Short mmCIF file of C-alpha atoms in Angstrom, two decimals:
data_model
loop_
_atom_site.label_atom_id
_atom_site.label_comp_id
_atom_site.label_asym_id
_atom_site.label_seq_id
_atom_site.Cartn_x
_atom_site.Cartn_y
_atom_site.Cartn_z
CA UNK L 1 16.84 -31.76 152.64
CA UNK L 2 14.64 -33.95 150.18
CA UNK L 3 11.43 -35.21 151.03
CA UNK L 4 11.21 -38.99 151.15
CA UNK L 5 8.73 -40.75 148.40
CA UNK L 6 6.20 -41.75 151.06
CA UNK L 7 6.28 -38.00 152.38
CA UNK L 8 5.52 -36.55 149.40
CA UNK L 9 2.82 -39.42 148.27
CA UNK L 10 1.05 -38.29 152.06
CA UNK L 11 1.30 -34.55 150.32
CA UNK L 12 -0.20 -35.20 147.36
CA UNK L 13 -2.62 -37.25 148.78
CA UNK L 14 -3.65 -34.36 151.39
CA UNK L 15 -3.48 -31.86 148.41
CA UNK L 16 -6.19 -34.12 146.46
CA UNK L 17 -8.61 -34.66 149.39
CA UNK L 18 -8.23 -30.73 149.35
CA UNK L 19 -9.10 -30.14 145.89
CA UNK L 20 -11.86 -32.70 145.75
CA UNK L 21 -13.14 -30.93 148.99
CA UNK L 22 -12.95 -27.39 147.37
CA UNK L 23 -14.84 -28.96 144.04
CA UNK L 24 -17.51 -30.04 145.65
CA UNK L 25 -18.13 -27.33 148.36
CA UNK L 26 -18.10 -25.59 144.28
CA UNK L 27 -20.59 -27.54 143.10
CA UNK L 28 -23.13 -27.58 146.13
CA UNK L 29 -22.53 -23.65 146.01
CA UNK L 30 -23.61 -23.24 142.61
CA UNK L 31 -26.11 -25.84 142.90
CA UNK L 32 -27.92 -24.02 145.25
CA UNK L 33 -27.47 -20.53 143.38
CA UNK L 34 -29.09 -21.93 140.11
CA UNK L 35 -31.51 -23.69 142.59
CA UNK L 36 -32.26 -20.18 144.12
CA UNK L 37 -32.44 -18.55 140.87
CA UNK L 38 -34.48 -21.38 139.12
CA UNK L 39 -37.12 -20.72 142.20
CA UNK L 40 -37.03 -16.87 141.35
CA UNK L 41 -37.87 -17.68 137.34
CA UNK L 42 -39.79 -19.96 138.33
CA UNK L 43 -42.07 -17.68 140.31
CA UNK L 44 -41.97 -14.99 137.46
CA UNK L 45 -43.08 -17.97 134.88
CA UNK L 46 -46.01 -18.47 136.87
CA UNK L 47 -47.10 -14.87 137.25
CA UNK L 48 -46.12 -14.35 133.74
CA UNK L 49 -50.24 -14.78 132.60
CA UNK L 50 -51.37 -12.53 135.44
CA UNK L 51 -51.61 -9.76 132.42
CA UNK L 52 -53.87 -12.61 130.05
CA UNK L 53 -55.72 -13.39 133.09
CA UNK L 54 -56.47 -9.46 133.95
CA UNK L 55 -57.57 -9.24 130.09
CA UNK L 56 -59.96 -12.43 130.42
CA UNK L 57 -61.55 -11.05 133.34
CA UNK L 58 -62.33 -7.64 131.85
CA UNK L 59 -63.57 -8.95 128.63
CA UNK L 60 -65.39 -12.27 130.37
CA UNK L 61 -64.05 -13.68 127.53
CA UNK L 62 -60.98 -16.24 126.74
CA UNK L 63 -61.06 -15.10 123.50
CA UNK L 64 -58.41 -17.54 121.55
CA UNK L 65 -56.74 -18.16 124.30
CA UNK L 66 -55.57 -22.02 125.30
CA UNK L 67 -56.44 -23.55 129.06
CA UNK L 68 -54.37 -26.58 128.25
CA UNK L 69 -50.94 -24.76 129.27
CA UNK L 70 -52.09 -23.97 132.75
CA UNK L 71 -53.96 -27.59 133.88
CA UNK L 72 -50.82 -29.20 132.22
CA UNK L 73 -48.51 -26.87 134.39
CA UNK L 74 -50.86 -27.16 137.37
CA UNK L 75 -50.04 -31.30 137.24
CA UNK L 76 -46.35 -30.50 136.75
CA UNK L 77 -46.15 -28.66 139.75
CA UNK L 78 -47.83 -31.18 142.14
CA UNK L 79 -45.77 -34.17 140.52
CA UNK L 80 -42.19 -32.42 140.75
CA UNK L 81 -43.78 -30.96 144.55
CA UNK L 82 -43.90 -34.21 145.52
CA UNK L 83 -40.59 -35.39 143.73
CA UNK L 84 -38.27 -32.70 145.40
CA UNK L 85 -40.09 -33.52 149.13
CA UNK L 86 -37.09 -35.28 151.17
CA UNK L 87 -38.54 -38.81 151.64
CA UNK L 88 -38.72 -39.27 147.78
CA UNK L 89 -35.29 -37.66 146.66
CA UNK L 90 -32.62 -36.05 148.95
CA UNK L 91 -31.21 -32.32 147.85
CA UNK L 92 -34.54 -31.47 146.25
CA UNK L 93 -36.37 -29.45 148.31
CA UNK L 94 -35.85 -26.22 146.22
CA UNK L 95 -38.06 -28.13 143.46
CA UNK L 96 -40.60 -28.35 146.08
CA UNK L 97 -40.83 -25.08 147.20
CA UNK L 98 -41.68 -23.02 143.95
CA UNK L 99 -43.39 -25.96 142.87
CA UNK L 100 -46.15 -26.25 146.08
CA UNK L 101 -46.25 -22.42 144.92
CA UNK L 102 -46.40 -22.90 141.22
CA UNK L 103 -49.78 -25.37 142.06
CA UNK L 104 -51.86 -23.18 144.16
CA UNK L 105 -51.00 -19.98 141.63
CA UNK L 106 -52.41 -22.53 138.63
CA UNK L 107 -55.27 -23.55 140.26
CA UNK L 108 -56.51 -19.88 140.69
CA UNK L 109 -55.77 -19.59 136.98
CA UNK L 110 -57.73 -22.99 136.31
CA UNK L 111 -60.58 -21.57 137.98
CA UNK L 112 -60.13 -18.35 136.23
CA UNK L 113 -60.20 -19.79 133.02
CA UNK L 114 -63.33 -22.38 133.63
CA UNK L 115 -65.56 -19.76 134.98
CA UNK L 116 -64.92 -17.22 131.75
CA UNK L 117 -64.47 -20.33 129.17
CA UNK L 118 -67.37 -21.33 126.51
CA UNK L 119 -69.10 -24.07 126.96
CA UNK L 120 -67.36 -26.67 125.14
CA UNK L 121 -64.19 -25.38 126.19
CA UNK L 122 -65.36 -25.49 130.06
CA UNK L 123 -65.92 -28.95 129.39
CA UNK L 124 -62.95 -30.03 128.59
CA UNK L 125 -61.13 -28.29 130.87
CA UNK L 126 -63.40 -29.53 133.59
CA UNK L 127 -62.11 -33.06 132.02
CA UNK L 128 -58.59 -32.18 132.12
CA UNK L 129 -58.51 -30.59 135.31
CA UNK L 130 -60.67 -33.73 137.12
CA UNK L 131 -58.06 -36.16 135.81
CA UNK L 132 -54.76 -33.87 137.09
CA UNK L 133 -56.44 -34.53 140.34
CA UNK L 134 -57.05 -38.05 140.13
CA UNK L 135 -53.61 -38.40 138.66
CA UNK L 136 -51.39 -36.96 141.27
CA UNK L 137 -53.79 -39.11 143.91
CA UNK L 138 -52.71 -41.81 142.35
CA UNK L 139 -49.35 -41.38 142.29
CA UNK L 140 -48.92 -40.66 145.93
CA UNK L 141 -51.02 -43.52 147.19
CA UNK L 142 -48.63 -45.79 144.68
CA UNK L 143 -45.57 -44.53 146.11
CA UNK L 144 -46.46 -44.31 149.53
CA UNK L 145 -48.23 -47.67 149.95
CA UNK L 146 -46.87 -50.38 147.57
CA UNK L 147 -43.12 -48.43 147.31
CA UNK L 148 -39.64 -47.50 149.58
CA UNK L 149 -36.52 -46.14 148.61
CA UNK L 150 -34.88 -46.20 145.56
CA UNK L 151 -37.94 -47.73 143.93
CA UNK L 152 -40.09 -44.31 144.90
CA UNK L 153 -37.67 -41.87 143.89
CA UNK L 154 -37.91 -43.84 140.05
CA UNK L 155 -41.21 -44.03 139.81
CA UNK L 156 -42.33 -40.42 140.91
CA UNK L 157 -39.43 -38.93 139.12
CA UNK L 158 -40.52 -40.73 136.09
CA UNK L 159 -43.89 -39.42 136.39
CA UNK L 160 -42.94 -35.45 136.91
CA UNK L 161 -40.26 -35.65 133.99
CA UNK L 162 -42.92 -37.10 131.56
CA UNK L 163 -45.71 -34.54 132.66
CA UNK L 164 -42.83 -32.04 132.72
CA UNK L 165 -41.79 -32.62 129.09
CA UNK L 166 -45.90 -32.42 128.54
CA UNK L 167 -46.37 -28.91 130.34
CA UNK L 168 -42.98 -27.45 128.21
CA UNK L 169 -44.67 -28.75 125.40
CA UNK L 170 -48.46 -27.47 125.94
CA UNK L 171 -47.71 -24.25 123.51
CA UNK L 172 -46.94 -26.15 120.79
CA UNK L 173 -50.69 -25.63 120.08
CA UNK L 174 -50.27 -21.78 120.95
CA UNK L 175 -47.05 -21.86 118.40
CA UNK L 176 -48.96 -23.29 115.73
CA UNK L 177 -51.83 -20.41 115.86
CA UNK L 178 -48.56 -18.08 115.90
CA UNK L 179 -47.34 -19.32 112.67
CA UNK L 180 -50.93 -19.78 111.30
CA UNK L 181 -52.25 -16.15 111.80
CA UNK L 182 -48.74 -14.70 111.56
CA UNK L 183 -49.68 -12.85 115.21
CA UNK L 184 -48.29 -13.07 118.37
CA UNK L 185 -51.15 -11.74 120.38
CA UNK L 186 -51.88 -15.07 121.48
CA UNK L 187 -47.90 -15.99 122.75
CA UNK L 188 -47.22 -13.47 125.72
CA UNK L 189 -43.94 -12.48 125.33
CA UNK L 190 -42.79 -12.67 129.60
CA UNK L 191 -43.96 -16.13 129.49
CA UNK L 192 -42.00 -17.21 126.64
CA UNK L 193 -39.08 -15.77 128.32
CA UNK L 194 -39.31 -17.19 131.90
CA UNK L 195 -40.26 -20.61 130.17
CA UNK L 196 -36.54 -20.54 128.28
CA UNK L 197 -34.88 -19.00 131.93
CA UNK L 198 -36.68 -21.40 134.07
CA UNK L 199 -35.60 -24.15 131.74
CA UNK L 200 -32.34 -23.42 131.90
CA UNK L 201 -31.77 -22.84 135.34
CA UNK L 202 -33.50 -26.18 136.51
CA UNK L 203 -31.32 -27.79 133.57
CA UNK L 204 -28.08 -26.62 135.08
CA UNK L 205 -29.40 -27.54 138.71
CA UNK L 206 -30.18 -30.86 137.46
CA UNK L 207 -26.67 -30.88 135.97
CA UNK L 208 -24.71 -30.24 139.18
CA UNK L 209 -26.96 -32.73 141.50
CA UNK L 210 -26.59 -35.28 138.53
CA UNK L 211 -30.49 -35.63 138.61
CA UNK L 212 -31.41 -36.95 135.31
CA UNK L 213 -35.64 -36.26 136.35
CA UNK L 214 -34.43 -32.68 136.75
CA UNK L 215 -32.13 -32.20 134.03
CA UNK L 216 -33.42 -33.66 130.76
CA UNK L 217 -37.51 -32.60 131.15
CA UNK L 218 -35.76 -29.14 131.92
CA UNK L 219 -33.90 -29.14 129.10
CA UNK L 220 -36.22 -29.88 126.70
CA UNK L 221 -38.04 -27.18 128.18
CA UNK L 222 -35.04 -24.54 127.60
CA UNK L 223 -35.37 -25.61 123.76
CA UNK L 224 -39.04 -25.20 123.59
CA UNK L 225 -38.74 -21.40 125.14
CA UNK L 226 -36.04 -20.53 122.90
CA UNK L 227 -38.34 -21.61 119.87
CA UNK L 228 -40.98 -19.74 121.76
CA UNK L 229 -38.63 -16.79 121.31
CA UNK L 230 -37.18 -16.83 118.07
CA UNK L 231 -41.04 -17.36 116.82
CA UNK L 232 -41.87 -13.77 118.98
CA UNK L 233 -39.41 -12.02 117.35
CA UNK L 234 -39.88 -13.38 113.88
CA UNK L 235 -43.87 -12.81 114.04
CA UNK L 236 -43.38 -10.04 115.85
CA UNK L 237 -41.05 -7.95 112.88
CA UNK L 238 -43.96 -9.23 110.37
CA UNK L 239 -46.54 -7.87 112.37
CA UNK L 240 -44.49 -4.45 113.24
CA UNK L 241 -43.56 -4.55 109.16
CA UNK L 242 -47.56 -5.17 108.45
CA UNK L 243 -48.67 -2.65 110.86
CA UNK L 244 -45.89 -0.18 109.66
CA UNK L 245 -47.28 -0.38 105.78
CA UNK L 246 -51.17 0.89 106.55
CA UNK L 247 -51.89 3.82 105.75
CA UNK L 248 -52.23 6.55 108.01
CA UNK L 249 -55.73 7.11 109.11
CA UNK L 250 -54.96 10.76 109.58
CA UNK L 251 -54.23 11.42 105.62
CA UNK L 252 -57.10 9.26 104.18
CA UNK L 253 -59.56 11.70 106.58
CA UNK L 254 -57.62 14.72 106.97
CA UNK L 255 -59.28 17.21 109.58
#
């Protein structure tokens, strides 16, 4: 027996709703996975200088190293903290979570770094560090006094996708020394890595929750650690080659 047309139009419609249901229990699935595994990166991106920080302490010295990286990082993390908290932007609180982490490991770094720094160095990141503070003040007495809603989810994800695309782009500076003194000492390689796999997975994550204040600073940051990358392993060969064409000490001075 033949189903009638409006049978079949209740089928299809039923099969639909099912399909759109089974999409987006998809998408909330994976957006949660690359939210879990954005936090995990995340976390190894930010332990990533524990090494140049063990080094700086022994030597009580920061040699050539930058500060910049870790203040701007530091103000990234309390701007996209505050972004992902619930009464700013719903389906967020993963960013919060690494990033309330992300701030208190930089500051230890911050301090780190000003207490072994030279003078004029200290200075400015003294400077730099004062007005991260002052900054992210600012922005939560702006958005929880003079704005609601809609209004404070724009603004404050404004603010941690600019400072975002800032903190991917602090090694520029590091990148230039690279290419300048053909070394990599200077460019850990874990932290060039975790910068390209936390980019990515934030990217994606901002993908599937169609955030645009997650996706594009993240993206840009995925590009930045894959030039971080392909500059290790270039600089890296020279140096190797470089290294590999000394002579041996052992038969200029034999025994």
């Amino acid at each position: 027996m033949n189903l009638s047309h409006c049978t079949r139009a209740v089928l299809v419609s039923h099969y639909q709703k099912f399909c759109d249901k089974t999409m987006n229990k998809m998408q909330d699935t994976a957006h949660s996975v690359f939210g879990i595994f954005g936090n995990v990166t995340a976390l190894f991106l930010f332990l990533a200088p524990m090494i140049t920080f063990w080094r700086i302490i022994k030597s009580k010295s920061t040699e050539q190293f930058s500060g910049i990286p870790y203040v701007m990082t530091l103000l990234n993390c309390l701007l996209s903290f505050w972004y992902g908290l619930p009464f700013v932007s719903k389906h967020n609180l993963l960013v919060s979570t690494i990033n309330g982490t992300g701030a208190g490991i930089e500051i230890i770094y911050v301090l780190i770094f000003i207490v072994y720094a030279p003078k004029k160095e200290r200075t400015k990141i003294l400077g730099l560090f004062a007005f991260v503070l002052t900054f992210f003040a600012a922005v939560v007495l702006i958005s929880l006094l003079a704005l609601h809603g809609n209004a404070r989810k724009l603004f404050c994800g404004f603010a941690a996708a600019v400072f975002s695309i800032i903190m991917y782009g602090s090694p520029l500076s590091i990148m230039r020394t690279v290419i300048k003194t053909k070394s990599v000492e200077f460019m850990p390689f874990f932290l060039s890595l975790f910068c390209f796999l936390c980019g990515t997975s934030w990217f994606i994550f901002g993908l599937l929750g169609n955030d645009p204040f997650v996706y594009v600073n993240n993206g840009f940051g995925s590009f930045l650690g894959a030039l971080q990358l392909i500059l290790y392993f270039i600089y890296r060969a020279i140096q190797h080659k470089r290294c590999s064409e000394w002579p041996r000490i052992d038969l200029l001075y034999p025994p």
